[in-house]
PDB file of C-alpha atoms and ligand atoms in Angstrom:
ATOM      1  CA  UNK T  28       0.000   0.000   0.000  1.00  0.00           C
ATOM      2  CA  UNK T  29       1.413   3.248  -0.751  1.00  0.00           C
ATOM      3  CA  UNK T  30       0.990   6.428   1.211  1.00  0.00           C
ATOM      4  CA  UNK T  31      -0.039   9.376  -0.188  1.00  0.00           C
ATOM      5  CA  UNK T  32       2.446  12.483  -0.325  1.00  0.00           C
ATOM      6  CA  UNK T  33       0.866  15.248   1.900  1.00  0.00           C
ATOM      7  CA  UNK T  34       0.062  18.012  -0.276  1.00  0.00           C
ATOM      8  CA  UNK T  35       2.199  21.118  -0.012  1.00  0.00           C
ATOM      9  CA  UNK T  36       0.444  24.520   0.247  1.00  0.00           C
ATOM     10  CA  UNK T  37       1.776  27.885  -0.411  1.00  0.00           C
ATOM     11  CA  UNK T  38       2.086  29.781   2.380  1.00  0.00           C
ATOM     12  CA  UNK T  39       3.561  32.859   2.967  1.00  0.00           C
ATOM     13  CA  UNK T  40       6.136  32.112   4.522  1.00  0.00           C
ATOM     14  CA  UNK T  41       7.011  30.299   0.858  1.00  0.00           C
ATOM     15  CA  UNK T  42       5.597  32.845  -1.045  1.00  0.00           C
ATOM     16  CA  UNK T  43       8.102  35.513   0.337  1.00  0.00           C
ATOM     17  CA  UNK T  44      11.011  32.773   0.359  1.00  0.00           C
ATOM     18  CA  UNK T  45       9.748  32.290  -3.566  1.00  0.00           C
ATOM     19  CA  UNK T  46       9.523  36.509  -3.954  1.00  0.00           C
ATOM     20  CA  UNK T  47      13.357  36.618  -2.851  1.00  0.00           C
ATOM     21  CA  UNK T  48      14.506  34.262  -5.092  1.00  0.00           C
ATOM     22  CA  UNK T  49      12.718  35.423  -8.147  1.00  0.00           C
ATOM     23  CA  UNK T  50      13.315  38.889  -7.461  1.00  0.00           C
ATOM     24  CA  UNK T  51      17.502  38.610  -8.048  1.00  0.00           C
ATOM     25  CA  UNK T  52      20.217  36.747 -10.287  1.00  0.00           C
ATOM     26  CA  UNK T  53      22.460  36.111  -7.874  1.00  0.00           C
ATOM     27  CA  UNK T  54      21.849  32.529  -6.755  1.00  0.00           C
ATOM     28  CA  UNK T  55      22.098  33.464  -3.386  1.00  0.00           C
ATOM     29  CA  UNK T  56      22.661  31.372   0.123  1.00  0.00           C
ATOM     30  CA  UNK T  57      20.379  30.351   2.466  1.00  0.00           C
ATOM     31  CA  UNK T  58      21.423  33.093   4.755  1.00  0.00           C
ATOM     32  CA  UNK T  59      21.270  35.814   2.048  1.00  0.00           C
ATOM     33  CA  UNK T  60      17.509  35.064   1.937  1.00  0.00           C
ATOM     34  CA  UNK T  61      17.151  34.759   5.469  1.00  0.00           C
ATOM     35  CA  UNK T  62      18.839  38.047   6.166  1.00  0.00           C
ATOM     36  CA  UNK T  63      16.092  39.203   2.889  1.00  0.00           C
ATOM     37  CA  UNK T  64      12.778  37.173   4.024  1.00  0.00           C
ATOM     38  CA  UNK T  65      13.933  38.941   7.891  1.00  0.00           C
ATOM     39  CA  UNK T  66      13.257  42.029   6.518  1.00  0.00           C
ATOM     40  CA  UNK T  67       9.300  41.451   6.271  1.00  0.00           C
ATOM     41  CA  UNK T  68       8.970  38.315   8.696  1.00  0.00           C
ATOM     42  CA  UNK T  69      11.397  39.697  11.659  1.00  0.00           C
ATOM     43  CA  UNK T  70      10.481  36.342  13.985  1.00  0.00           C
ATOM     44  CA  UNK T  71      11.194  33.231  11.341  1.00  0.00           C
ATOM     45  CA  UNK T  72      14.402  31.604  11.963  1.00  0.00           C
ATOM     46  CA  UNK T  73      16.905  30.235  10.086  1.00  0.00           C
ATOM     47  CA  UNK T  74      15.811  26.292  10.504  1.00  0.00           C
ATOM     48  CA  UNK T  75      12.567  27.526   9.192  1.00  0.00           C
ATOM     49  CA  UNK T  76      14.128  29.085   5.725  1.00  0.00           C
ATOM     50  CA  UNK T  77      16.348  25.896   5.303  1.00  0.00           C
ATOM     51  CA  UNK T  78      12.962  23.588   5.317  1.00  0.00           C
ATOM     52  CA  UNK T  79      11.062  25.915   3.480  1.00  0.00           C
ATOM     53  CA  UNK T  80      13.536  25.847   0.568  1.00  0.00           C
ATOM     54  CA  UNK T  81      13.545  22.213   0.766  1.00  0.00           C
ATOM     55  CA  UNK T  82      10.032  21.815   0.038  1.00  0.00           C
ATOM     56  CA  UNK T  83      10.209  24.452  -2.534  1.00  0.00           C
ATOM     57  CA  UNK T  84      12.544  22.551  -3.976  1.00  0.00           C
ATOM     58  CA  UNK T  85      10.755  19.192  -3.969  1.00  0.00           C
ATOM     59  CA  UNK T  86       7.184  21.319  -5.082  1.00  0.00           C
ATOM     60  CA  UNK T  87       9.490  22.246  -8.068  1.00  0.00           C
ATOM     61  CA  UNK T  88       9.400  25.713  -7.440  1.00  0.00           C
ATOM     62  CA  UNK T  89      13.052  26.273  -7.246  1.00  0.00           C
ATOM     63  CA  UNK T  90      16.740  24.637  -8.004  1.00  0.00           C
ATOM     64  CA  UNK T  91      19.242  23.969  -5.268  1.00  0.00           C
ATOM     65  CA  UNK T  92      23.361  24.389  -6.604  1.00  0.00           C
ATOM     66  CA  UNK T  93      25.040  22.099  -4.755  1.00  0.00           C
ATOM     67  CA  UNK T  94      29.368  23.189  -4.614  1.00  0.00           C
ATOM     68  CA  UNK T  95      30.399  20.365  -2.379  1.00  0.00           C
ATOM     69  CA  UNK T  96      31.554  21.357   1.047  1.00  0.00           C
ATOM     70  CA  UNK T  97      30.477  24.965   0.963  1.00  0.00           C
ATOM     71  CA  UNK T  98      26.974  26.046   0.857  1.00  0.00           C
ATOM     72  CA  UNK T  99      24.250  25.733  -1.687  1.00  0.00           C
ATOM     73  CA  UNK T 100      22.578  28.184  -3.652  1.00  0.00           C
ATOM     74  CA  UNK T 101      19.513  28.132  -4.731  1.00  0.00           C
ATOM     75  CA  UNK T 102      17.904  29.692  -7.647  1.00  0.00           C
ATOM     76  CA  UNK T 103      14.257  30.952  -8.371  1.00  0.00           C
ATOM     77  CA  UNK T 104      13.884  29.438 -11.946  1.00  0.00           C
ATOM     78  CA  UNK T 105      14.006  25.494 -12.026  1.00  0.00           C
ATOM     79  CA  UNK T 106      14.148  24.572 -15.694  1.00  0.00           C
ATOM     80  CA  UNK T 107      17.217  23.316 -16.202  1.00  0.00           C
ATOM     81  CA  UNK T 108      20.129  25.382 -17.319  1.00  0.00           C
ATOM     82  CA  UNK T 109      23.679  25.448 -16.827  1.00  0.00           C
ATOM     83  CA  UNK T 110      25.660  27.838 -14.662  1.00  0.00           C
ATOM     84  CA  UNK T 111      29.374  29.677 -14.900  1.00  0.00           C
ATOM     85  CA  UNK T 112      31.130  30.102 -11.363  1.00  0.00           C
ATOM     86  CA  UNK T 113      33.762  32.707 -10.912  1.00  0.00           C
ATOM     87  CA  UNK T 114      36.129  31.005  -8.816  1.00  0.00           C
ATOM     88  CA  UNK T 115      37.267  34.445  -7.464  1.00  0.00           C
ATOM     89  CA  UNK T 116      34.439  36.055  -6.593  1.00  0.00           C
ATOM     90  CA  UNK T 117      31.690  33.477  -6.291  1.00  0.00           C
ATOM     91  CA  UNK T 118      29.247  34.798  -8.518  1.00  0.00           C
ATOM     92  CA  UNK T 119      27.215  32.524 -10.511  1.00  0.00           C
ATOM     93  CA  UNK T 120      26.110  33.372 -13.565  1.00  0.00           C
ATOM     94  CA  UNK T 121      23.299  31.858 -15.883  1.00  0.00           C
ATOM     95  CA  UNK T 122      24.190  30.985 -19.427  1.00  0.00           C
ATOM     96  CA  UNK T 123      22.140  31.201 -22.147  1.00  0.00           C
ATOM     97  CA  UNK T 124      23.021  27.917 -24.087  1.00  0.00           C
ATOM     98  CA  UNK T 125      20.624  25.880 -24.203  1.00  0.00           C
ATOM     99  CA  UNK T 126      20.533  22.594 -21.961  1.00  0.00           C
ATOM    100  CA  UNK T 127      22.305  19.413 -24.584  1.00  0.00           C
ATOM    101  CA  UNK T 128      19.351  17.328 -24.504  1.00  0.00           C
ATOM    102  CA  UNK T 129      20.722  15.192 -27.190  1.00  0.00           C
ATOM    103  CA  UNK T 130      23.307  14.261 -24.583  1.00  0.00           C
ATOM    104  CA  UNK T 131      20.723  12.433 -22.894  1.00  0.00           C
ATOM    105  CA  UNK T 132      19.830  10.221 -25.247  1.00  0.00           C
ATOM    106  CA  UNK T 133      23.442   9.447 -26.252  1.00  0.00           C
ATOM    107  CA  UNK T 134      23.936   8.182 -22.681  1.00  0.00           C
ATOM    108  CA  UNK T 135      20.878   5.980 -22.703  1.00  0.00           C
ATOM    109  CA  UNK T 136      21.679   4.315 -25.785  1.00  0.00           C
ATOM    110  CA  UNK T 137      25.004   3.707 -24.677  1.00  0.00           C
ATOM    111  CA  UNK T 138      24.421   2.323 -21.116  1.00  0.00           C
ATOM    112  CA  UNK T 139      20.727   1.525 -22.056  1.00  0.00           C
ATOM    113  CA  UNK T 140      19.600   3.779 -19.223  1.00  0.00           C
ATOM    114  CA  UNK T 141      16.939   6.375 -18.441  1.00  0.00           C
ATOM    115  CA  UNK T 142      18.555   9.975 -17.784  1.00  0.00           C
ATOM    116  CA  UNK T 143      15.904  12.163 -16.231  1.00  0.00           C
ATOM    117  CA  UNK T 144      18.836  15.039 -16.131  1.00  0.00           C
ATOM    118  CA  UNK T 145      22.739  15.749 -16.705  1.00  0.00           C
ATOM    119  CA  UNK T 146      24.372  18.812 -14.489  1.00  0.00           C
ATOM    120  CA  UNK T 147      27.300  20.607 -16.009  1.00  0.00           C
ATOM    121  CA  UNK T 148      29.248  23.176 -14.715  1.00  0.00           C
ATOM    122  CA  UNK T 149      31.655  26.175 -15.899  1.00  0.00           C
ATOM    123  CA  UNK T 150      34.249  27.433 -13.885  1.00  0.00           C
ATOM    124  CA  UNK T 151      36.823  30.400 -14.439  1.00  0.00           C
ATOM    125  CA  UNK T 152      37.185  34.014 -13.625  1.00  0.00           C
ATOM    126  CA  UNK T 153      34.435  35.794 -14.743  1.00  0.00           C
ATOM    127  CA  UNK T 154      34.421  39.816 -16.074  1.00  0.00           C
ATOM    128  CA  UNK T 155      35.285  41.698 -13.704  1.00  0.00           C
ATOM    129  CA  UNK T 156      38.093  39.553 -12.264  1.00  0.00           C
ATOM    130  CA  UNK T 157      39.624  38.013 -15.066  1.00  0.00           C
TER     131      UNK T 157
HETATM  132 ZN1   ZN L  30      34.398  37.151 -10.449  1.00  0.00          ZN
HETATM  133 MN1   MN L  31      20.389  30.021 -12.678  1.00  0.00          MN
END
């Protein structure tokens, strides 16, 4: 028997956490919205952005950018693109190419697989500090 998901509603809580990210470029950090979503909600905490963005995330609303040890970013528009990091500064950057979805069937023919998606990331000195 399988159990039904519990159905995720929109609070506003969410709906500011969602404002903040759509309203910049930046990709920012989980504190970077906090410090933002403080700003009209002075009492939420910190734990309470974190879990917000994860079920965000899993409503589809937004994309988590994991960078290993440091700490995600997240950013307000989940279709799938790819992303250039300055390794200087720290900004990402969107890019405009458009996501190789031919890749994906390459790699299911050859390991006769299903690939639901493929991450790939740029990294270099961006702009202003190359
Ligand atoms: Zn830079
Ligand atoms: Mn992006």
């Amino acid at each position: 028997m399988s159990e039904a998901k519990p159905k995720r509603r929109m609070t506003r809580q969410r709906k500011k956490i969602l404002e903040v990210l759509k309203s910049t470029t930046c990709h920012p950090t989980a504190d970077w919205i906090y410090e933002q979503v403080k700003k009209e909600i002075p009492n939420i905490s910190l734990g309470t952005i974190y879990r917000n963005l994860n079920v965000l995330k899993e409503m589809g609303k937004i994309m988590e950018l994991n960078y290993g040890s440091s700490h995600s970013r997240f950013d307000g528009n989940p279709v799938q693109h790819y992303h250039f990091t300055c390794t200087e500064c720290d900004n990402v950057l969107d890019i405009e190419e458009s996501v190789h979805k031919d890749m994906d069937q390459r790699i299911e023919e050859e390991l006769d697989c299903e690939v639901d998606y493929h991450r790939l990331e740029f990294f270099g000195r961006c702009q202003d500090c190359k």
